[in-house]
Tab-separated table of C-alpha atoms in Angstrom:
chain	number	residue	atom	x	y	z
J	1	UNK	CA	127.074	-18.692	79.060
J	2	UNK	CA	127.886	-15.105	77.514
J	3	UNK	CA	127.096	-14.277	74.212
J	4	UNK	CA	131.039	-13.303	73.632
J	5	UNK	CA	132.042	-16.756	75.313
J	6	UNK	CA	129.646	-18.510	72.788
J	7	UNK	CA	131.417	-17.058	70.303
J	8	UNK	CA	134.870	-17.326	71.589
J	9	UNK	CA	134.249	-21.172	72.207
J	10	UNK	CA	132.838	-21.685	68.253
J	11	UNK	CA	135.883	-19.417	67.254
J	12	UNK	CA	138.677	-21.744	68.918
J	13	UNK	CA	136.185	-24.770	67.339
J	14	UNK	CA	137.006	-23.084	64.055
J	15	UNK	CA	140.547	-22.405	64.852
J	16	UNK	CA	140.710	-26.429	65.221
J	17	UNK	CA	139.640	-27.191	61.863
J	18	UNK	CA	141.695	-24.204	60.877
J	19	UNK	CA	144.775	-25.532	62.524
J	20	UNK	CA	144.283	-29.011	61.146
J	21	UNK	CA	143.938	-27.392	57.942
J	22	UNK	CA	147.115	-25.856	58.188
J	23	UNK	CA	149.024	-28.208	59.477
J	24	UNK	CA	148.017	-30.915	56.717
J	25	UNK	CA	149.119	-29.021	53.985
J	26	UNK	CA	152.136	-27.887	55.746
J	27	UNK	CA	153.322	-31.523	56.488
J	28	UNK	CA	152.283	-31.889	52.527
J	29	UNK	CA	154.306	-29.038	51.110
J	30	UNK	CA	157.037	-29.224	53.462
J	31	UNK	CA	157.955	-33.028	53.970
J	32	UNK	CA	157.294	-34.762	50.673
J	33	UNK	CA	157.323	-31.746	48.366
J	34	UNK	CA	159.732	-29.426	49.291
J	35	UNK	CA	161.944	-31.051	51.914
J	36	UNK	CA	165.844	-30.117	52.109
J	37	UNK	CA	165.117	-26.050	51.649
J	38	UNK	CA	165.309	-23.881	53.877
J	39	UNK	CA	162.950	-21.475	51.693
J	40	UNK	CA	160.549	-23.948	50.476
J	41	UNK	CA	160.604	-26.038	54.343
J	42	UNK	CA	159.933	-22.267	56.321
J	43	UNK	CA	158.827	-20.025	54.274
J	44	UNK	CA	156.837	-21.021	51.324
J	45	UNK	CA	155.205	-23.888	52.484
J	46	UNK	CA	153.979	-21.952	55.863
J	47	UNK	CA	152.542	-19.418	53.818
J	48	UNK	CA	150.577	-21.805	51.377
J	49	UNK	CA	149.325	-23.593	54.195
J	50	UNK	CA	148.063	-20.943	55.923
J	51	UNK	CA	146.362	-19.116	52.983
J	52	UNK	CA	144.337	-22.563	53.005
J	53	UNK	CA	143.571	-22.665	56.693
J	54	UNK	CA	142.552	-18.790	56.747
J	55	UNK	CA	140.131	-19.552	53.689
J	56	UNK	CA	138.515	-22.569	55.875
J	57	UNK	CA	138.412	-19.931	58.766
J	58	UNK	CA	136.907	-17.376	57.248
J	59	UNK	CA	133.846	-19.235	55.671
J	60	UNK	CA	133.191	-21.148	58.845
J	61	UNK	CA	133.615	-17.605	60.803
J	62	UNK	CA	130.857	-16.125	57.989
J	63	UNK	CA	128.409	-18.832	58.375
J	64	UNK	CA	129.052	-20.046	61.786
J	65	UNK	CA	130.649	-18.104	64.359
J	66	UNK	CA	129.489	-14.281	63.201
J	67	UNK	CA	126.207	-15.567	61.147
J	68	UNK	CA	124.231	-13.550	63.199
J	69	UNK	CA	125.997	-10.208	62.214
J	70	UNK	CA	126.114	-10.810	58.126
J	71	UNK	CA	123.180	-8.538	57.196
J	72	UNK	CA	123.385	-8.960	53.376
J	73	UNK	CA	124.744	-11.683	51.322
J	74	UNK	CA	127.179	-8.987	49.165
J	75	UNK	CA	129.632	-8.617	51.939
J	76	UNK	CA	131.381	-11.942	51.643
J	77	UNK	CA	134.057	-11.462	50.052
J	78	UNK	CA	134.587	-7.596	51.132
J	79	UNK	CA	134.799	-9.229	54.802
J	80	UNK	CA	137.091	-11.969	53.342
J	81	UNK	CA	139.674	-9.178	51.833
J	82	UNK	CA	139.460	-7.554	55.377
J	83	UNK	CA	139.965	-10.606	57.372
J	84	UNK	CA	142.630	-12.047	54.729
J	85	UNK	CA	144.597	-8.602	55.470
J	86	UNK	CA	144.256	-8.812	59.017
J	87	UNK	CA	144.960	-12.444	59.507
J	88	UNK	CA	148.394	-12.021	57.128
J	89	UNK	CA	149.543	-9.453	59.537
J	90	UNK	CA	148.969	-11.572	62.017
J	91	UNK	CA	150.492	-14.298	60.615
J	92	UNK	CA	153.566	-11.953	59.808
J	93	UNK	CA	153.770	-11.842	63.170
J	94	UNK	CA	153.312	-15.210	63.722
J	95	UNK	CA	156.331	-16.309	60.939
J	96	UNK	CA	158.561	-14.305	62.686
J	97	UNK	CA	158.101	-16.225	66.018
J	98	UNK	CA	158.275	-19.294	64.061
J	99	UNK	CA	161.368	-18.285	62.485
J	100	UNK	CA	162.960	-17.579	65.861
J	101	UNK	CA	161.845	-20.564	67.579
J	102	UNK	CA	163.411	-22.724	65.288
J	103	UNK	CA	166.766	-20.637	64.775
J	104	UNK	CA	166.949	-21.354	68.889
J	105	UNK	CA	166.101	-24.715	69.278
J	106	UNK	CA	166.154	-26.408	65.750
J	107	UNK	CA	162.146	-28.535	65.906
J	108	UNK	CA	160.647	-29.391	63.121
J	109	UNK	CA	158.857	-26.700	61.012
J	110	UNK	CA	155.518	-28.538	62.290
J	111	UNK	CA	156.358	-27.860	66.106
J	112	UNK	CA	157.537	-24.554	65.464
J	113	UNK	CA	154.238	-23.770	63.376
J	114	UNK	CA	152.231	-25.246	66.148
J	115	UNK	CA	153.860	-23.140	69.046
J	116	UNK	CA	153.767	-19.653	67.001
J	117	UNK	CA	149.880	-20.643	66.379
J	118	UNK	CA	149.429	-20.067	70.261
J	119	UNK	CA	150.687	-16.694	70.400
J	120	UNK	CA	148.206	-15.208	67.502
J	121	UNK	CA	144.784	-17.094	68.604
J	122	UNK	CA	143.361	-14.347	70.954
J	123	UNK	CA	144.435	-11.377	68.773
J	124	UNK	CA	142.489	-12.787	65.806
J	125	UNK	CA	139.442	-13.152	67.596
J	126	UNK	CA	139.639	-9.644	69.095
J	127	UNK	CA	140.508	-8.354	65.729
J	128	UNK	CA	137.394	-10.370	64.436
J	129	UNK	CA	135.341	-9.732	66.990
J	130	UNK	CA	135.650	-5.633	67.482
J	131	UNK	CA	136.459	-5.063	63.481
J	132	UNK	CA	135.892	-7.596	60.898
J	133	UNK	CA	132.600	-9.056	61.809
J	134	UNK	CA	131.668	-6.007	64.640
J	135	UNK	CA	128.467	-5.279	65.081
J	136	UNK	CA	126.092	-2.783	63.894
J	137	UNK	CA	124.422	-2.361	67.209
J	138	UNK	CA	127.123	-1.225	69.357
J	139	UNK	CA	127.185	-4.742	71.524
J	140	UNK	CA	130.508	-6.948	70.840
J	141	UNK	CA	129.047	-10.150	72.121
């Protein structure tokens, strides 16, 4: 198996834990805490949930998935503000599919979440991959 398909496979691993992540503390902040708002059902609580999940990510990405390409032990959290930013434009992009599935078929903020999640999986790990965590060699694997 590749190097890059290593990485790809311990990147969707992540994006598991990630996802269950997210999706806990969604179903947390959006059922029992703030239920009945539109605001607080679709838009806050998605946002606080996925800060959480993109924390998870991130550490599991340092240690884990892109280990191999962390040269000195200062550039945690630079890489975290840069993979933060990127992931929350991602996610931008993500809420606004969200936002339009459920305006066209009315699901649950949980399916919605779930089905926007699809769409941003492969940019982030490109985005990872060839920027965040690229490599100082010139090889992308």
């Amino acid at each position: 198996m590749s190097r890059l398909l290593r990485r790809y496979v311990r990147f969707l691993g992540t994006g598991a834990v990630g996802t269950v992540v997210d999706m806990l503390v969604l179903w947390i902040l959006s059922d029992p805490l703030l239920h009945g708002t539109y605001w607080g059902e679709y838009i806050i609580s998605p946002v606080l949930s996925f800060q959480c999940a993109v924390a998870v990510n991130f550490t599991i990405s340092y240690f884990y998935v892109w280990k191999d390409r962390i040269r000195t032990s200062g550039r945690f959290f630079r890489l975290y503000i840069a993979y933060n930013l990127s992931a929350t434009a991602i996610f931008l992009l993500r809420l606004v599919v969200l936002l339009l599935i459920e305006r066209l078929t009315s699901w649950d903020v949980l399916i919605c979440n779930l089905l926007a999640m699809s769409f941003s999986g492969l940019l982030n790990f490109t985005i990872s991959n060839l920027i965040i965590f690229r490599s100082r060699t010139g090889k992308n694997g």
